[in-house]
Amino acid sequence: MRFAIVGCGVIGKQHVRTIGTVADAELACVVDIEPERAAAFAHDYGIPGLTDLDKALARDDIDAVAVCTPSGRHADIAVPALAAGKHVIVEKPLEITPDAAERIADAARRTGKTVTVISQRRFAPINRFMRTAIERGDLGHITSGSAAMYWWRSPGYYASAGWRGTWSLDGGGALMNQGIHTIDLLTWLMGKPVEVTAYAATVAHPDLEVEDTAIAAVRYETGALASIHGTTAAFPGTISTVGIFGDRGSMQTTNDRLEYFYSAPAQEAAAAAYGGGGGNQADEVREREGLDGEAQETPTADSVKQPAKRTGHSAQYEDFIDAVTTGREPFVTVADNTRTLGVIWGIYESARTGMPVRIG
């Protein structure tokens, strides 16, 4: 499958590197509105560098488009790409407003073309294990969950690109840009969210339009509850955690590594008045399931200069190509990402109004 990458920034470089790790993918051209960046990519990778999206979409040697522009311009690229008969991979998030996200969803329905949204952490073996453990009832009835991202982004990071940290193009801050992957995991694991209550603040970046810290409580259709804590104001940046808790067991990861797991027979859980003595089965589970591989890579300006290696992006590209080839839905659909975005949009609305917000 031959790809055009639209957007020659840091994440565009990550997609170039990813295509180089996928046997059935080839880079055909890159597109950027800034001629210098398009020319630099063309020189570095030996492919055409264009500044006109329409010319790129008119090429018959392009099967699919990877949208790597600022978030608030995703629909402006994805919709015409679909109309031109191309399949589409969109970097997270799908878009920054419900109306713009629906434009992409509607174009996908009308054209019948395949669209996926990058959610590479769903492809990590540890996170797939967590999903399987929930589905087979290892934890019993799921009662609560948690997602936390304690990260740091400097003022220089936000100043390095004019769209970062703006409502109009970034669509938010600590949650929409950095925390979305962890929130996506929580949503994937916990099920349908129905209500959220939240606070958000800008506490370490006074010149920033958007939040650098947010805390939320989410209620799910099953009755389960979850907490979300996302920040880019935790110097020097520490960990990302996801926890899922049930009435027969619990599990928790740190930076996509299983740190705690316990699953008890129903009779044991019923007899344990205080739950003590269960122990931690994480070492045994990691060995049995082969879960001690490398954690997911977070693209940075430095990391994209390193030799290409397989990541969750690689697995998602392979899934996308197979979905197009076989006619099935991709593993991550537009609806999947829209549900995750619904949580984030709900958090922002609740923080703005001071009221609970219905979602889902």
PDB file of C-alpha atoms in Angstrom, residues 57-354:
ATOM      1  CA  LEU A  57      -4.739  13.360  -4.066  1.00  0.00           C
ATOM      2  CA  ALA A  58      -4.942  13.307  -7.866  1.00  0.00           C
ATOM      3  CA  ARG A  59      -2.023  10.885  -8.083  1.00  0.00           C
ATOM      4  CA  ASP A  60      -3.103   7.345  -8.956  1.00  0.00           C
ATOM      5  CA  ASP A  61      -0.056   5.813  -7.234  1.00  0.00           C
ATOM      6  CA  ILE A  62      -1.379   6.760  -3.767  1.00  0.00           C
ATOM      7  CA  ASP A  63      -3.682   4.335  -1.985  1.00  0.00           C
ATOM      8  CA  ALA A  64      -3.869   5.949   1.442  1.00  0.00           C
ATOM      9  CA  VAL A  65      -3.172   9.209   3.253  1.00  0.00           C
ATOM     10  CA  ALA A  66      -1.670   9.600   6.723  1.00  0.00           C
ATOM     11  CA  VAL A  67      -2.916  12.828   8.309  1.00  0.00           C
ATOM     12  CA  CYS A  68      -0.135  14.289  10.480  1.00  0.00           C
ATOM     13  CA  THR A  69      -1.123  17.971  10.536  1.00  0.00           C
ATOM     14  CA  PRO A  70      -2.068  20.000  13.631  1.00  0.00           C
ATOM     15  CA  SER A  71      -5.144  18.429  15.198  1.00  0.00           C
ATOM     16  CA  GLY A  72      -7.582  21.180  14.252  1.00  0.00           C
ATOM     17  CA  ARG A  73      -6.873  20.618  10.559  1.00  0.00           C
ATOM     18  CA  HIS A  74      -7.452  16.876  10.428  1.00  0.00           C
ATOM     19  CA  ALA A  75     -10.920  17.080   8.868  1.00  0.00           C
ATOM     20  CA  ASP A  76      -9.673  19.509   6.226  1.00  0.00           C
ATOM     21  CA  ILE A  77      -7.243  16.802   5.054  1.00  0.00           C
ATOM     22  CA  ALA A  78      -9.177  13.597   5.753  1.00  0.00           C
ATOM     23  CA  VAL A  79     -12.473  14.604   4.104  1.00  0.00           C
ATOM     24  CA  PRO A  80     -11.017  15.489   0.674  1.00  0.00           C
ATOM     25  CA  ALA A  81      -8.713  12.458   0.860  1.00  0.00           C
ATOM     26  CA  LEU A  82     -11.718  10.181   1.344  1.00  0.00           C
ATOM     27  CA  ALA A  83     -13.608  11.961  -1.431  1.00  0.00           C
ATOM     28  CA  ALA A  84     -10.628  11.304  -3.716  1.00  0.00           C
ATOM     29  CA  GLY A  85     -10.943   7.578  -3.043  1.00  0.00           C
ATOM     30  CA  LYS A  86      -8.068   7.247  -0.590  1.00  0.00           C
ATOM     31  CA  HIS A  87      -8.092   5.316   2.662  1.00  0.00           C
ATOM     32  CA  VAL A  88      -7.035   7.372   5.675  1.00  0.00           C
ATOM     33  CA  ILE A  89      -4.944   7.037   8.829  1.00  0.00           C
ATOM     34  CA  VAL A  90      -5.446   9.981  11.188  1.00  0.00           C
ATOM     35  CA  GLU A  91      -3.013  10.781  13.963  1.00  0.00           C
ATOM     36  CA  LYS A  92      -4.708  11.279  17.302  1.00  0.00           C
ATOM     37  CA  PRO A  93      -7.056  12.916  17.959  1.00  0.00           C
ATOM     38  CA  LEU A  94      -9.588  12.342  15.184  1.00  0.00           C
ATOM     39  CA  GLU A  95     -10.455  16.046  15.460  1.00  0.00           C
ATOM     40  CA  ILE A  96     -10.880  18.651  18.181  1.00  0.00           C
ATOM     41  CA  THR A  97     -14.637  19.355  17.972  1.00  0.00           C
ATOM     42  CA  PRO A  98     -17.645  17.032  17.638  1.00  0.00           C
ATOM     43  CA  ASP A  99     -18.736  18.732  14.397  1.00  0.00           C
ATOM     44  CA  ALA A 100     -15.324  18.280  12.774  1.00  0.00           C
ATOM     45  CA  ALA A 101     -15.126  14.654  13.911  1.00  0.00           C
ATOM     46  CA  GLU A 102     -18.563  14.016  12.422  1.00  0.00           C
ATOM     47  CA  ARG A 103     -17.398  15.469   9.094  1.00  0.00           C
ATOM     48  CA  ILE A 104     -14.788  12.707   8.903  1.00  0.00           C
ATOM     49  CA  ALA A 105     -17.220  10.018  10.045  1.00  0.00           C
ATOM     50  CA  ASP A 106     -19.784  11.122   7.452  1.00  0.00           C
ATOM     51  CA  ALA A 107     -17.188  11.145   4.663  1.00  0.00           C
ATOM     52  CA  ALA A 108     -16.119   7.613   5.624  1.00  0.00           C
ATOM     53  CA  ARG A 109     -19.732   6.408   5.501  1.00  0.00           C
ATOM     54  CA  ARG A 110     -20.385   8.058   2.130  1.00  0.00           C
ATOM     55  CA  THR A 111     -17.228   6.800   0.441  1.00  0.00           C
ATOM     56  CA  GLY A 112     -16.965   3.378   2.054  1.00  0.00           C
ATOM     57  CA  LYS A 113     -13.233   3.923   2.550  1.00  0.00           C
ATOM     58  CA  THR A 114     -11.350   2.704   5.601  1.00  0.00           C
ATOM     59  CA  VAL A 115     -10.378   5.156   8.347  1.00  0.00           C
ATOM     60  CA  THR A 116      -8.420   4.455  11.507  1.00  0.00           C
ATOM     61  CA  VAL A 117      -7.164   6.777  14.248  1.00  0.00           C
ATOM     62  CA  ILE A 118      -3.747   6.187  15.775  1.00  0.00           C
ATOM     63  CA  SER A 119      -4.231   4.559  19.180  1.00  0.00           C
ATOM     64  CA  GLN A 120      -1.004   2.595  19.242  1.00  0.00           C
ATOM     65  CA  ARG A 121      -1.124   1.654  22.911  1.00  0.00           C
ATOM     66  CA  ARG A 122      -4.121  -0.601  22.248  1.00  0.00           C
ATOM     67  CA  PHE A 123      -1.682  -2.781  20.289  1.00  0.00           C
ATOM     68  CA  ALA A 124       0.787  -3.236  23.165  1.00  0.00           C
ATOM     69  CA  PRO A 125       0.733  -6.851  24.435  1.00  0.00           C
ATOM     70  CA  ILE A 126       0.247  -5.727  28.046  1.00  0.00           C
ATOM     71  CA  ASN A 127      -2.833  -3.685  27.195  1.00  0.00           C
ATOM     72  CA  ARG A 128      -4.307  -6.468  25.086  1.00  0.00           C
ATOM     73  CA  PHE A 129      -3.734  -8.782  28.043  1.00  0.00           C
ATOM     74  CA  MET A 130      -5.625  -6.387  30.310  1.00  0.00           C
ATOM     75  CA  ARG A 131      -8.563  -6.359  27.917  1.00  0.00           C
ATOM     76  CA  THR A 132      -8.571 -10.169  27.706  1.00  0.00           C
ATOM     77  CA  ALA A 133      -8.375 -10.509  31.508  1.00  0.00           C
ATOM     78  CA  ILE A 134     -11.451  -8.314  31.862  1.00  0.00           C
ATOM     79  CA  GLU A 135     -13.392 -10.127  29.143  1.00  0.00           C
ATOM     80  CA  ARG A 136     -12.789 -13.576  30.607  1.00  0.00           C
ATOM     81  CA  GLY A 137     -13.787 -12.404  34.095  1.00  0.00           C
ATOM     82  CA  ASP A 138     -10.421 -12.637  35.855  1.00  0.00           C
ATOM     83  CA  LEU A 139     -11.283  -9.603  37.982  1.00  0.00           C
ATOM     84  CA  GLY A 140     -14.943 -10.408  38.479  1.00  0.00           C
ATOM     85  CA  HIS A 141     -17.326  -7.458  38.226  1.00  0.00           C
ATOM     86  CA  ILE A 142     -15.375  -4.308  37.367  1.00  0.00           C
ATOM     87  CA  THR A 143     -16.018  -1.722  40.065  1.00  0.00           C
ATOM     88  CA  SER A 144     -13.605   1.110  39.328  1.00  0.00           C
ATOM     89  CA  GLY A 145     -10.600   2.239  37.340  1.00  0.00           C
ATOM     90  CA  SER A 146      -7.947   4.925  37.205  1.00  0.00           C
ATOM     91  CA  ALA A 147      -5.745   6.654  34.655  1.00  0.00           C
ATOM     92  CA  ALA A 148      -2.946   9.040  35.590  1.00  0.00           C
ATOM     93  CA  MET A 149      -0.330  10.823  33.498  1.00  0.00           C
ATOM     94  CA  TYR A 150       2.246  12.790  35.500  1.00  0.00           C
ATOM     95  CA  TRP A 151       4.239  14.513  32.778  1.00  0.00           C
ATOM     96  CA  TRP A 152       6.089  17.745  32.056  1.00  0.00           C
ATOM     97  CA  ARG A 153       6.142  19.991  29.001  1.00  0.00           C
ATOM     98  CA  SER A 154       8.304  23.097  29.102  1.00  0.00           C
ATOM     99  CA  PRO A 155       7.294  26.550  27.889  1.00  0.00           C
ATOM    100  CA  GLY A 156       9.809  25.976  25.097  1.00  0.00           C
ATOM    101  CA  TYR A 157       7.881  22.903  23.950  1.00  0.00           C
ATOM    102  CA  TYR A 158       4.701  24.924  23.517  1.00  0.00           C
ATOM    103  CA  ALA A 159       6.572  27.791  21.862  1.00  0.00           C
ATOM    104  CA  SER A 160       8.244  25.442  19.351  1.00  0.00           C
ATOM    105  CA  ALA A 161       5.095  25.263  17.199  1.00  0.00           C
ATOM    106  CA  GLY A 162       2.494  28.006  17.080  1.00  0.00           C
ATOM    107  CA  TRP A 163      -0.461  25.599  17.157  1.00  0.00           C
ATOM    108  CA  ARG A 164       0.549  23.830  20.369  1.00  0.00           C
ATOM    109  CA  GLY A 165      -1.415  24.764  23.441  1.00  0.00           C
ATOM    110  CA  THR A 166      -4.167  26.558  21.492  1.00  0.00           C
ATOM    111  CA  TRP A 167      -7.866  25.809  21.562  1.00  0.00           C
ATOM    112  CA  SER A 168      -8.210  26.487  17.837  1.00  0.00           C
ATOM    113  CA  LEU A 169      -5.666  23.910  16.609  1.00  0.00           C
ATOM    114  CA  ASP A 170      -4.584  21.751  19.578  1.00  0.00           C
ATOM    115  CA  GLY A 171      -8.103  21.500  20.984  1.00  0.00           C
ATOM    116  CA  GLY A 172      -6.860  21.324  24.560  1.00  0.00           C
ATOM    117  CA  GLY A 173      -3.734  20.703  26.552  1.00  0.00           C
ATOM    118  CA  ALA A 174      -2.620  17.987  28.961  1.00  0.00           C
ATOM    119  CA  LEU A 175      -5.568  15.752  28.089  1.00  0.00           C
ATOM    120  CA  MET A 176      -6.237  16.336  24.390  1.00  0.00           C
ATOM    121  CA  ASN A 177      -2.609  16.235  23.275  1.00  0.00           C
ATOM    122  CA  GLN A 178      -0.589  14.236  25.802  1.00  0.00           C
ATOM    123  CA  GLY A 179      -3.079  12.296  27.920  1.00  0.00           C
ATOM    124  CA  ILE A 180      -5.399  11.080  25.183  1.00  0.00           C
ATOM    125  CA  HIS A 181      -3.669   7.705  24.740  1.00  0.00           C
ATOM    126  CA  THR A 182      -3.991   6.832  28.432  1.00  0.00           C
ATOM    127  CA  ILE A 183      -7.601   8.020  28.514  1.00  0.00           C
ATOM    128  CA  ASP A 184      -8.210   5.930  25.396  1.00  0.00           C
ATOM    129  CA  LEU A 185      -6.923   2.842  27.206  1.00  0.00           C
ATOM    130  CA  LEU A 186      -9.166   3.495  30.192  1.00  0.00           C
ATOM    131  CA  THR A 187     -12.181   3.960  27.912  1.00  0.00           C
ATOM    132  CA  TRP A 188     -11.356   0.789  25.971  1.00  0.00           C
ATOM    133  CA  LEU A 189     -11.039  -1.220  29.165  1.00  0.00           C
ATOM    134  CA  MET A 190     -13.913   0.227  31.221  1.00  0.00           C
ATOM    135  CA  GLY A 191     -16.706   0.348  28.651  1.00  0.00           C
ATOM    136  CA  LYS A 192     -19.264   3.011  27.778  1.00  0.00           C
ATOM    137  CA  PRO A 193     -18.901   6.262  29.764  1.00  0.00           C
ATOM    138  CA  VAL A 194     -22.104   8.133  30.587  1.00  0.00           C
ATOM    139  CA  GLU A 195     -21.176  11.078  32.829  1.00  0.00           C
ATOM    140  CA  VAL A 196     -18.140  13.070  33.909  1.00  0.00           C
ATOM    141  CA  THR A 197     -17.385  15.698  36.543  1.00  0.00           C
ATOM    142  CA  ALA A 198     -14.085  17.551  36.319  1.00  0.00           C
ATOM    143  CA  TYR A 199     -11.790  20.384  37.253  1.00  0.00           C
ATOM    144  CA  ALA A 200      -9.092  21.832  34.987  1.00  0.00           C
ATOM    145  CA  ALA A 201      -6.497  24.533  35.519  1.00  0.00           C
ATOM    146  CA  THR A 202      -3.412  26.145  34.040  1.00  0.00           C
ATOM    147  CA  VAL A 203      -1.014  26.235  36.969  1.00  0.00           C
ATOM    148  CA  ALA A 204       2.558  26.063  35.625  1.00  0.00           C
ATOM    149  CA  HIS A 205       2.255  27.685  32.184  1.00  0.00           C
ATOM    150  CA  PRO A 206       0.634  31.099  32.710  1.00  0.00           C
ATOM    151  CA  ASP A 207       0.833  32.052  29.031  1.00  0.00           C
ATOM    152  CA  LEU A 208      -0.959  28.902  27.877  1.00  0.00           C
ATOM    153  CA  GLU A 209      -4.556  29.058  26.596  1.00  0.00           C
ATOM    154  CA  VAL A 210      -5.360  25.471  27.550  1.00  0.00           C
ATOM    155  CA  GLU A 211      -5.108  23.358  30.694  1.00  0.00           C
ATOM    156  CA  ASP A 212      -1.884  21.864  31.984  1.00  0.00           C
ATOM    157  CA  THR A 213      -3.668  19.961  34.772  1.00  0.00           C
ATOM    158  CA  ALA A 214      -7.060  18.243  34.945  1.00  0.00           C
ATOM    159  CA  ILE A 215      -8.757  15.841  37.353  1.00  0.00           C
ATOM    160  CA  ALA A 216     -12.021  14.064  36.566  1.00  0.00           C
ATOM    161  CA  ALA A 217     -14.433  11.421  37.838  1.00  0.00           C
ATOM    162  CA  VAL A 218     -16.178   9.291  35.204  1.00  0.00           C
ATOM    163  CA  ARG A 219     -19.293   7.135  35.613  1.00  0.00           C
ATOM    164  CA  TYR A 220     -19.875   4.200  33.251  1.00  0.00           C
ATOM    165  CA  GLU A 221     -22.966   2.447  31.962  1.00  0.00           C
ATOM    166  CA  THR A 222     -22.173  -0.556  34.171  1.00  0.00           C
ATOM    167  CA  GLY A 223     -22.198   1.602  37.311  1.00  0.00           C
ATOM    168  CA  ALA A 224     -18.409   1.502  37.646  1.00  0.00           C
ATOM    169  CA  LEU A 225     -16.474   4.686  38.422  1.00  0.00           C
ATOM    170  CA  ALA A 226     -13.029   5.880  37.365  1.00  0.00           C
ATOM    171  CA  SER A 227     -10.644   8.716  38.055  1.00  0.00           C
ATOM    172  CA  ILE A 228      -8.503  10.588  35.524  1.00  0.00           C
ATOM    173  CA  HIS A 229      -5.545  12.782  36.471  1.00  0.00           C
ATOM    174  CA  GLY A 230      -3.581  14.336  33.639  1.00  0.00           C
ATOM    175  CA  THR A 231      -0.887  16.966  33.897  1.00  0.00           C
ATOM    176  CA  THR A 232       2.023  18.435  31.979  1.00  0.00           C
ATOM    177  CA  ALA A 233       3.007  20.402  35.095  1.00  0.00           C
ATOM    178  CA  ALA A 234       4.745  17.577  37.028  1.00  0.00           C
ATOM    179  CA  PHE A 235       8.457  18.285  36.687  1.00  0.00           C
ATOM    180  CA  PRO A 236      10.492  16.392  35.527  1.00  0.00           C
ATOM    181  CA  GLY A 237       7.764  14.079  34.213  1.00  0.00           C
ATOM    182  CA  THR A 238       7.362  10.694  35.820  1.00  0.00           C
ATOM    183  CA  ILE A 239       4.863   7.964  35.002  1.00  0.00           C
ATOM    184  CA  SER A 240       1.671   6.957  33.287  1.00  0.00           C
ATOM    185  CA  THR A 241      -0.524   4.461  35.128  1.00  0.00           C
ATOM    186  CA  VAL A 242      -3.720   2.552  34.388  1.00  0.00           C
ATOM    187  CA  GLY A 243      -5.568   0.550  37.039  1.00  0.00           C
ATOM    188  CA  ILE A 244      -8.622  -1.683  36.717  1.00  0.00           C
ATOM    189  CA  PHE A 245     -10.263  -2.999  39.898  1.00  0.00           C
ATOM    190  CA  GLY A 246     -12.964  -5.621  40.436  1.00  0.00           C
ATOM    191  CA  ASP A 247     -14.641  -7.662  43.150  1.00  0.00           C
ATOM    192  CA  ARG A 248     -12.389 -10.693  42.477  1.00  0.00           C
ATOM    193  CA  GLY A 249      -9.153  -9.095  41.414  1.00  0.00           C
ATOM    194  CA  SER A 250      -7.179  -6.030  40.392  1.00  0.00           C
ATOM    195  CA  MET A 251      -4.437  -5.057  37.957  1.00  0.00           C
ATOM    196  CA  GLN A 252      -2.295  -1.996  37.463  1.00  0.00           C
ATOM    197  CA  THR A 253       0.351  -0.937  34.956  1.00  0.00           C
ATOM    198  CA  THR A 254       3.057   1.704  35.093  1.00  0.00           C
ATOM    199  CA  ASN A 255       4.396   2.916  31.745  1.00  0.00           C
ATOM    200  CA  ASP A 256       2.795  -0.099  30.057  1.00  0.00           C
ATOM    201  CA  ARG A 257       4.455  -2.593  32.425  1.00  0.00           C
ATOM    202  CA  LEU A 258       2.290  -4.853  34.571  1.00  0.00           C
ATOM    203  CA  GLU A 259       3.173  -3.979  38.167  1.00  0.00           C
ATOM    204  CA  TYR A 260       0.272  -5.603  40.004  1.00  0.00           C
ATOM    205  CA  PHE A 261      -2.107  -8.420  39.169  1.00  0.00           C
ATOM    206  CA  TYR A 262      -4.240 -10.619  41.361  1.00  0.00           C
ATOM    207  CA  SER A 263      -7.179 -12.801  40.412  1.00  0.00           C
ATOM    208  CA  ALA A 264      -8.925 -14.912  43.048  1.00  0.00           C
ATOM    209  CA  PRO A 265     -11.479 -17.686  42.814  1.00  0.00           C
ATOM    210  CA  ALA A 266     -14.966 -16.436  43.661  1.00  0.00           C
ATOM    211  CA  GLN A 267     -15.103 -18.380  46.939  1.00  0.00           C
ATOM    212  CA  GLU A 268     -11.788 -16.942  48.101  1.00  0.00           C
ATOM    213  CA  ALA A 269     -12.863 -13.391  47.377  1.00  0.00           C
ATOM    214  CA  ALA A 270     -16.160 -13.925  49.181  1.00  0.00           C
ATOM    215  CA  ALA A 271     -14.417 -15.303  52.267  1.00  0.00           C
ATOM    216  CA  ALA A 272     -11.723 -12.605  52.553  1.00  0.00           C
ATOM    217  CA  ALA A 273     -13.218  -9.993  54.865  1.00  0.00           C
ATOM    218  CA  TYR A 274     -10.419  -7.480  54.282  1.00  0.00           C
ATOM    219  CA  GLY A 275      -8.892  -8.878  51.084  1.00  0.00           C
ATOM    220  CA  GLY A 276      -5.470  -9.386  52.648  1.00  0.00           C
ATOM    221  CA  GLY A 277      -3.019 -12.113  51.754  1.00  0.00           C
ATOM    222  CA  GLY A 278      -3.758 -12.190  48.055  1.00  0.00           C
ATOM    223  CA  GLY A 279      -0.235 -11.426  46.994  1.00  0.00           C
ATOM    224  CA  ASN A 280       0.928 -10.161  43.630  1.00  0.00           C
ATOM    225  CA  GLN A 281       0.857 -12.464  40.601  1.00  0.00           C
ATOM    226  CA  ALA A 282       2.393  -9.900  38.220  1.00  0.00           C
ATOM    227  CA  ASP A 283       5.790 -11.620  37.865  1.00  0.00           C
ATOM    228  CA  GLU A 284       4.130 -14.934  37.049  1.00  0.00           C
ATOM    229  CA  VAL A 285       1.745 -13.326  34.554  1.00  0.00           C
ATOM    230  CA  ARG A 286       4.493 -11.330  32.805  1.00  0.00           C
ATOM    231  CA  GLU A 287       6.556 -14.492  32.336  1.00  0.00           C
ATOM    232  CA  ARG A 288       3.624 -16.618  31.206  1.00  0.00           C
ATOM    233  CA  GLU A 289       2.251 -14.027  28.771  1.00  0.00           C
ATOM    234  CA  GLY A 290       5.619 -12.752  27.516  1.00  0.00           C
ATOM    235  CA  LEU A 291       4.899  -9.212  28.695  1.00  0.00           C
ATOM    236  CA  ASP A 292       8.392  -7.983  29.462  1.00  0.00           C
ATOM    237  CA  GLY A 293       9.048  -6.377  26.077  1.00  0.00           C
ATOM    238  CA  GLU A 294       9.792  -2.713  25.485  1.00  0.00           C
ATOM    239  CA  ALA A 295       7.225  -0.111  26.427  1.00  0.00           C
ATOM    240  CA  GLN A 296       5.527   1.943  23.736  1.00  0.00           C
ATOM    241  CA  GLU A 297       7.612   4.715  22.237  1.00  0.00           C
ATOM    242  CA  THR A 298       6.467   8.295  22.658  1.00  0.00           C
ATOM    243  CA  PRO A 299       7.596  10.231  19.576  1.00  0.00           C
ATOM    244  CA  THR A 300       9.860  13.197  20.334  1.00  0.00           C
ATOM    245  CA  ALA A 301      12.101  15.399  18.228  1.00  0.00           C
ATOM    246  CA  ASP A 302      15.064  13.287  19.381  1.00  0.00           C
ATOM    247  CA  SER A 303      13.485   9.841  19.115  1.00  0.00           C
ATOM    248  CA  VAL A 304      12.541  10.277  15.461  1.00  0.00           C
ATOM    249  CA  LYS A 305      16.226  10.738  14.632  1.00  0.00           C
ATOM    250  CA  GLN A 306      17.049   7.239  15.887  1.00  0.00           C
ATOM    251  CA  PRO A 307      17.049   4.109  13.670  1.00  0.00           C
ATOM    252  CA  ALA A 308      13.542   2.897  12.913  1.00  0.00           C
ATOM    253  CA  LYS A 309      12.183   0.078  15.041  1.00  0.00           C
ATOM    254  CA  ARG A 310       8.843  -1.643  15.343  1.00  0.00           C
ATOM    255  CA  THR A 311       6.370   0.099  17.625  1.00  0.00           C
ATOM    256  CA  GLY A 312       2.639   0.142  18.257  1.00  0.00           C
ATOM    257  CA  HIS A 313       2.401   2.404  15.209  1.00  0.00           C
ATOM    258  CA  SER A 314       3.841  -0.453  13.122  1.00  0.00           C
ATOM    259  CA  ALA A 315       1.213  -2.878  14.412  1.00  0.00           C
ATOM    260  CA  GLN A 316      -1.557  -0.389  13.719  1.00  0.00           C
ATOM    261  CA  TYR A 317      -0.357   0.206  10.152  1.00  0.00           C
ATOM    262  CA  GLU A 318      -0.336  -3.563   9.582  1.00  0.00           C
ATOM    263  CA  ASP A 319      -3.853  -3.858  10.968  1.00  0.00           C
ATOM    264  CA  PHE A 320      -5.002  -0.978   8.741  1.00  0.00           C
ATOM    265  CA  ILE A 321      -3.549  -2.554   5.597  1.00  0.00           C
ATOM    266  CA  ASP A 322      -5.137  -5.902   6.444  1.00  0.00           C
ATOM    267  CA  ALA A 323      -8.494  -4.211   7.095  1.00  0.00           C
ATOM    268  CA  VAL A 324      -8.395  -2.528   3.690  1.00  0.00           C
ATOM    269  CA  THR A 325      -7.307  -5.746   1.975  1.00  0.00           C
ATOM    270  CA  THR A 326      -9.927  -7.980   3.583  1.00  0.00           C
ATOM    271  CA  GLY A 327     -12.760  -5.447   3.814  1.00  0.00           C
ATOM    272  CA  ARG A 328     -13.143  -5.709   7.584  1.00  0.00           C
ATOM    273  CA  GLU A 329     -13.228  -2.834  10.081  1.00  0.00           C
ATOM    274  CA  PRO A 330      -9.858  -1.744  11.468  1.00  0.00           C
ATOM    275  CA  PHE A 331      -9.080  -2.620  15.079  1.00  0.00           C
ATOM    276  CA  VAL A 332      -9.452   1.071  16.008  1.00  0.00           C
ATOM    277  CA  THR A 333     -12.447   2.731  14.354  1.00  0.00           C
ATOM    278  CA  VAL A 334     -13.648   6.303  14.089  1.00  0.00           C
ATOM    279  CA  ALA A 335     -16.361   5.439  16.622  1.00  0.00           C
ATOM    280  CA  ASP A 336     -13.735   4.154  19.072  1.00  0.00           C
ATOM    281  CA  ASN A 337     -11.795   7.409  19.011  1.00  0.00           C
ATOM    282  CA  THR A 338     -14.982   9.472  19.128  1.00  0.00           C
ATOM    283  CA  ARG A 339     -15.921   7.730  22.396  1.00  0.00           C
ATOM    284  CA  THR A 340     -12.528   8.619  23.877  1.00  0.00           C
ATOM    285  CA  LEU A 341     -12.905  12.186  22.650  1.00  0.00           C
ATOM    286  CA  GLY A 342     -16.357  12.301  24.230  1.00  0.00           C
ATOM    287  CA  VAL A 343     -14.727  11.799  27.630  1.00  0.00           C
ATOM    288  CA  ILE A 344     -12.215  14.597  27.001  1.00  0.00           C
ATOM    289  CA  TRP A 345     -14.812  16.996  25.598  1.00  0.00           C
ATOM    290  CA  GLY A 346     -17.005  16.195  28.605  1.00  0.00           C
ATOM    291  CA  ILE A 347     -14.149  16.953  30.995  1.00  0.00           C
ATOM    292  CA  TYR A 348     -13.573  20.330  29.364  1.00  0.00           C
ATOM    293  CA  GLU A 349     -17.263  21.192  29.453  1.00  0.00           C
ATOM    294  CA  SER A 350     -17.636  20.138  33.095  1.00  0.00           C
ATOM    295  CA  ALA A 351     -14.549  22.146  34.074  1.00  0.00           C
ATOM    296  CA  ARG A 352     -15.967  25.165  32.230  1.00  0.00           C
ATOM    297  CA  THR A 353     -19.462  24.987  33.734  1.00  0.00           C
ATOM    298  CA  GLY A 354     -18.719  23.469  37.132  1.00  0.00           C
TER     299      GLY A 354
END
